[in-house]
Short mmCIF file of C-alpha atoms in Angstrom, two decimals:
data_model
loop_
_atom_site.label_atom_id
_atom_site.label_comp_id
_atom_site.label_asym_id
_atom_site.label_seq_id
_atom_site.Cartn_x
_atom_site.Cartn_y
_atom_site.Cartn_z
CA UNK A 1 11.83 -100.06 69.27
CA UNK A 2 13.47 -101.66 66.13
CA UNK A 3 13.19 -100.21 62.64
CA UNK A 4 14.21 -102.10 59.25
CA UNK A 5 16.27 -99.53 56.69
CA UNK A 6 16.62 -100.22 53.21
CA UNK A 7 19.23 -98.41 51.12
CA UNK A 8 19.27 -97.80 47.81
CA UNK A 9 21.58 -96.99 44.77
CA UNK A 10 24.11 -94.29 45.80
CA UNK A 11 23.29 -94.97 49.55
CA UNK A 12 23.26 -98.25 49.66
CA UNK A 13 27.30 -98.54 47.98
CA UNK A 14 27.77 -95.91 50.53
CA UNK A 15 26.47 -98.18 53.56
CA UNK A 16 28.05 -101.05 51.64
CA UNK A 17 24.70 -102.57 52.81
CA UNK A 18 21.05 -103.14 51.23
CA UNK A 19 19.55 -102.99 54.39
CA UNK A 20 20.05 -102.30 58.91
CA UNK A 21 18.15 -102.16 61.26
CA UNK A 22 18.14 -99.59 64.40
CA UNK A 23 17.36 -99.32 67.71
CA UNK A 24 15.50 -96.36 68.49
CA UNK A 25 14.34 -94.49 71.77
CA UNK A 26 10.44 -94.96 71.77
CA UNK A 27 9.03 -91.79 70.31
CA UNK A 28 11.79 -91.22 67.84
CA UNK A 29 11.00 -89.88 64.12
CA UNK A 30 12.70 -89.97 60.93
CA UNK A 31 15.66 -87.55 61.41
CA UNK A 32 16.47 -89.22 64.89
CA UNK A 33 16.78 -92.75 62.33
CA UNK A 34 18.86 -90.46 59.91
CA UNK A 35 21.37 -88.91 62.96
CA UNK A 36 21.66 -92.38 63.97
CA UNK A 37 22.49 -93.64 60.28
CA UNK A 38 25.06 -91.21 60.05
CA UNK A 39 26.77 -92.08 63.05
CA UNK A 40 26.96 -95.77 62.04
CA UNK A 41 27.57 -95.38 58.34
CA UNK A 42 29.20 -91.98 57.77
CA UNK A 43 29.58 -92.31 54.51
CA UNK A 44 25.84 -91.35 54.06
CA UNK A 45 26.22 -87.69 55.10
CA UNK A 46 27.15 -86.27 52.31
CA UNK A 47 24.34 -87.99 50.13
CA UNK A 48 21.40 -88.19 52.97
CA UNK A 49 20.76 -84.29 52.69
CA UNK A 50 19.15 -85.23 48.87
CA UNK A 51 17.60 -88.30 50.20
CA UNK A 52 13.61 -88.87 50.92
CA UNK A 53 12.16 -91.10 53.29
CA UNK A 54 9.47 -93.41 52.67
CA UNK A 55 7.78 -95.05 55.62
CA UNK A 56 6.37 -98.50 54.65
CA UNK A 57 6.66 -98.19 51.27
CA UNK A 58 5.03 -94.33 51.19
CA UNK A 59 6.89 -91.22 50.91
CA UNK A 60 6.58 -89.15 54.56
CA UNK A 61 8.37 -85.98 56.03
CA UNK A 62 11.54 -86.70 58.02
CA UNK A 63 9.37 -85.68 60.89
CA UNK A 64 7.08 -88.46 60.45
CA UNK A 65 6.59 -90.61 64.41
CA UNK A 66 8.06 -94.23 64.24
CA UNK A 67 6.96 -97.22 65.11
CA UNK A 68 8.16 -101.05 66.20
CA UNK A 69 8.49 -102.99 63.30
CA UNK A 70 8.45 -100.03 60.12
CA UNK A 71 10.07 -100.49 57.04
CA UNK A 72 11.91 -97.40 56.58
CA UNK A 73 13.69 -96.51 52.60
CA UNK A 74 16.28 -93.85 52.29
CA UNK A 75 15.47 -92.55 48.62
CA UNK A 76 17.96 -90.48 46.53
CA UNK A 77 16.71 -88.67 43.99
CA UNK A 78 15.19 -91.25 41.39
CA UNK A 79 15.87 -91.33 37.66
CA UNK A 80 13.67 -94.04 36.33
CA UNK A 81 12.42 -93.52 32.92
CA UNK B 1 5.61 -107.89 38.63
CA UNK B 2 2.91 -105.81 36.78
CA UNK B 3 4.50 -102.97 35.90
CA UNK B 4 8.34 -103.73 36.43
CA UNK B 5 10.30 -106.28 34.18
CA UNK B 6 13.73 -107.39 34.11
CA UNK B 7 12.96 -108.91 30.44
CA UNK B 8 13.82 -107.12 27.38
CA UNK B 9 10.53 -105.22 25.80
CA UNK B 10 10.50 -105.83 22.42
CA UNK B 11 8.56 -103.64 19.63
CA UNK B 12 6.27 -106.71 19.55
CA UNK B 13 5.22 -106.88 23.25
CA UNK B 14 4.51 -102.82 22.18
CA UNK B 15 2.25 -103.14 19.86
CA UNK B 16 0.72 -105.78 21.81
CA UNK B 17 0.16 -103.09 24.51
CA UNK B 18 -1.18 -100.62 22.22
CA UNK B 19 -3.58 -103.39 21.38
CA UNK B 20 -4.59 -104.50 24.75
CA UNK B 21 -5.18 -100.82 25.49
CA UNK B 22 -7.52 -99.76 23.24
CA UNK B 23 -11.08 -100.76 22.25
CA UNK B 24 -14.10 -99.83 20.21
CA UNK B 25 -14.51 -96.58 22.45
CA UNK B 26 -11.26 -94.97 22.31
CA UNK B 27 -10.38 -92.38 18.82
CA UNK B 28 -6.73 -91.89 20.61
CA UNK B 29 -3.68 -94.07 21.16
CA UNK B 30 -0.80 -92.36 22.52
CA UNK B 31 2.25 -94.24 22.82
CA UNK B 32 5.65 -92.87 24.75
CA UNK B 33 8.69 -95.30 23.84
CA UNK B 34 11.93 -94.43 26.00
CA UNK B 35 14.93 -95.60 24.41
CA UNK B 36 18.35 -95.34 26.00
CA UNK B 37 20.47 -92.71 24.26
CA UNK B 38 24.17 -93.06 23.77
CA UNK B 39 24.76 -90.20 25.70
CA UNK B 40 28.49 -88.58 25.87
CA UNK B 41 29.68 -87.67 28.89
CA UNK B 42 33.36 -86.13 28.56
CA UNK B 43 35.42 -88.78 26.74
CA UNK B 44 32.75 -91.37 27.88
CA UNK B 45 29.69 -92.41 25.53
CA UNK B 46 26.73 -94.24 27.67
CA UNK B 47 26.96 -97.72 26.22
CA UNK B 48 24.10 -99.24 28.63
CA UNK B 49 21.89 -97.80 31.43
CA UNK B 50 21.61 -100.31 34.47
CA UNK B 51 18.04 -99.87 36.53
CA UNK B 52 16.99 -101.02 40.01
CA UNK B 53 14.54 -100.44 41.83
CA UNK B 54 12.36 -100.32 45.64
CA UNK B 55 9.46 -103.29 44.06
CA UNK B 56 7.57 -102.78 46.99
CA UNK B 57 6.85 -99.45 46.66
CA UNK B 58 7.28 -98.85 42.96
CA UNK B 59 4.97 -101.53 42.13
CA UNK B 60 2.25 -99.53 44.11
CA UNK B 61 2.80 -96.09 43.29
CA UNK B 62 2.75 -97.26 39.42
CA UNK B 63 -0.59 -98.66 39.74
CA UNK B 64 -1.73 -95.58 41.97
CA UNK B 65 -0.42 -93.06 39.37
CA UNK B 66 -2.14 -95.39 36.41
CA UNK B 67 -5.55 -95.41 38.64
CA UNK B 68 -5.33 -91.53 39.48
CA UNK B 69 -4.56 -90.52 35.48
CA UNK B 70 -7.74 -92.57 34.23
CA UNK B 71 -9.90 -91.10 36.56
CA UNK B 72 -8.53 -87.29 35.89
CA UNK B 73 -8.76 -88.14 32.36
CA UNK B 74 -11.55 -90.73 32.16
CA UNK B 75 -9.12 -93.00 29.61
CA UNK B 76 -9.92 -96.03 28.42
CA UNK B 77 -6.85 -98.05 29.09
CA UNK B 78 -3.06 -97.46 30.35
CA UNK B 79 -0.30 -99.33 30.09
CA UNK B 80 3.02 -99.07 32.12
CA UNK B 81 5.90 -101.05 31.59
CA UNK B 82 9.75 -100.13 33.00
CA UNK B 83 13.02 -102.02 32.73
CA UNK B 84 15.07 -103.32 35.31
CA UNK B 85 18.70 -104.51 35.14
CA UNK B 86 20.78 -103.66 32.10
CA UNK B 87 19.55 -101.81 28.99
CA UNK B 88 21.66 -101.60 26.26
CA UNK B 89 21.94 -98.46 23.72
CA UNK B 90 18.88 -98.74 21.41
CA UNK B 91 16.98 -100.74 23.77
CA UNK B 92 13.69 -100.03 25.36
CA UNK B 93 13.47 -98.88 29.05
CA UNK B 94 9.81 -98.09 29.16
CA UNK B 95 6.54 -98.20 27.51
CA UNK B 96 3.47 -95.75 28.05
CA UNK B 97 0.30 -96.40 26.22
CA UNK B 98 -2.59 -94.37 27.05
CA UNK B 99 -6.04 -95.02 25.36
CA UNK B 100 -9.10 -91.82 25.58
CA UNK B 101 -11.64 -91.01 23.19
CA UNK B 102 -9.83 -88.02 22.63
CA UNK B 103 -6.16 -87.09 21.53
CA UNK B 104 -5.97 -84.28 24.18
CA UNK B 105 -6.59 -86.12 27.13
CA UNK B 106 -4.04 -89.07 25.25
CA UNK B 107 -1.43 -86.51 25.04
CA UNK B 108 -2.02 -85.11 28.32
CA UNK B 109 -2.25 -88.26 30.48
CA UNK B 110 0.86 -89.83 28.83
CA UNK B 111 3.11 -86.39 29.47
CA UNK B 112 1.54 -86.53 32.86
CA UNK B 113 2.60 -90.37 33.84
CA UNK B 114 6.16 -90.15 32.64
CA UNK B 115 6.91 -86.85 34.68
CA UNK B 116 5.39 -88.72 37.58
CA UNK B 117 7.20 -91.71 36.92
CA UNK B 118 10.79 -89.35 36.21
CA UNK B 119 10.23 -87.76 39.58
CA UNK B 120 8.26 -89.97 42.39
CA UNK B 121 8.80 -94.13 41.23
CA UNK B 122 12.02 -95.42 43.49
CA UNK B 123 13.98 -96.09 40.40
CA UNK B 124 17.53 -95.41 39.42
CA UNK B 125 19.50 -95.86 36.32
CA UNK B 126 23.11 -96.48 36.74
CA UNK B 127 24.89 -95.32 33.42
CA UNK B 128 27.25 -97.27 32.27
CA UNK B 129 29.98 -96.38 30.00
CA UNK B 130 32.66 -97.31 26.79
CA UNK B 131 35.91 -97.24 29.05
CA UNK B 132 34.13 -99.56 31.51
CA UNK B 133 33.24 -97.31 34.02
CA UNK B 134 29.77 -96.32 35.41
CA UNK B 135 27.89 -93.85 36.92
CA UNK B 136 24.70 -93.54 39.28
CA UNK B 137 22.23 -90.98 38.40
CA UNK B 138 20.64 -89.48 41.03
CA UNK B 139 20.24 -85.81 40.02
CA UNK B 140 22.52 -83.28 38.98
CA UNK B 141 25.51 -85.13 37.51
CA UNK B 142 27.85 -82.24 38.76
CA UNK B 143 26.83 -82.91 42.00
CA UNK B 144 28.22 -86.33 42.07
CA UNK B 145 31.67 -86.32 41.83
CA UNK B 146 33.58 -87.40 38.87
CA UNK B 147 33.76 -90.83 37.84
CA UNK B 148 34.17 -93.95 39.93
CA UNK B 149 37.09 -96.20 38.59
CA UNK B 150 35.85 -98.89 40.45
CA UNK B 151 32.33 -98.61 38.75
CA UNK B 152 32.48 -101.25 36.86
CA UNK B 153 33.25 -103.68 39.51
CA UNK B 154 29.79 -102.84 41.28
CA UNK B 155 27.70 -103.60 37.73
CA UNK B 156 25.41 -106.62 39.69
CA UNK B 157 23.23 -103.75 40.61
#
């Protein structure tokens, strides 16, 4: 199955990308998206351990089941306001 | 976009909000202002804060947190409004106006939304400093790194 990433501020200069997408073994969850992310880009490691996922545009544990077709975001810590 | 804007928010456009928030009900307007600071980091003074964000999510979440905080606090009207892109020293970033019968549930609503906003809305601030450089924010500063002398060549965030 095929999942879109989208990067943002600190990880996306690290990626040097806004946005990937992966190919994932059916069945795979959120940290098997962030192993392979790391392997591709490794600048990310040392800045993915802060990071929070958000699954179609909601915040879910790294555990979280994929599916075809989500929208994954890697989210550093935010500092709107 | 509702509650993000890439134009400048002028005093006018909050006053306007104050107005279009309350009504003949409401004996409380509280209004939260943020205004970027020039903040000194070592040798460097913040001259500008640069903010993007995730729309599709923030967007959402905005209105979510806006819909949740007038139901916990039965308000009258709320008003959001955040900056994107640059935002120069003495200039806006974001505009809270909360409207309740009452000045407690004001006050508590508006606290409320901006801690929400500081710690769950995708957005990031990029500060951006006197010698040129610049600086994501994303947490504790210590934690990253000291400052990139190529920052200023990524300042199309």
């Amino acid at each position: 199955m095929d999942v879109r990433v989208r990067f943002f501020a600190t990880l996306r200069d690290a990626a040097g990308r806004d946005e990937s997408w992966l190919a994932l073994e059916p069945g795979a969850r959120g940290v098997d998206a962030k192993a392979t992310l790391v392997a591709r880009h490794p600048r990310l490691a040392g800045l993915i351990g802060s990071a929070r996922l958000s699954v179609n545009q909601a915040y879910q544990p790294w555990e979280t089941p994929l599916r075809d077709g989500d929208e994954l975001g890697l989210i550093p810590p935010v500092s709107g306001g | 976009m509702r509650y993000l804007t890439t134009a400048p928010i002028s005093w006018e456009r909050v006053t306007y909000l104050n107005r279009w928030a309350s009504h003949d009900g409401c004996g409380a307007v509280v209004t939260f202002v943020g205004v970027v600071r020039a903040d000194q980091d070592g040798r460097r003074v913040v001259r500008a804060l640069c903010y993007e964000t995730y729309p599709e999510m923030a967007e959402p979440l905005i209105h979510r947190l806006a819909d949740d905080a007038k139901a916990r606090w039965s308000l009258d009207g709320v008003q959001i409004q955040h900056r994107l892109g640059l935002v120069e020293v003495g200039h806006i970033s974001v505009v809270i106006v909360v409207a309740a019968q009452h000045r407690a549930e004001a006050h508590a609503a508006s606290e409320h939304l901006i801690e929400r906003i500081k710690q769950d809305v995708p957005i990031w601030k990029r500060e951006q400093y006197d010698d040129g450089t610049s600086q994501w924010m994303t947490g504790a500063r210590e934690l990253l790194g000291v400052a990139d002398p190529a920052g200023a060549d990524h300042a199309d965030v």
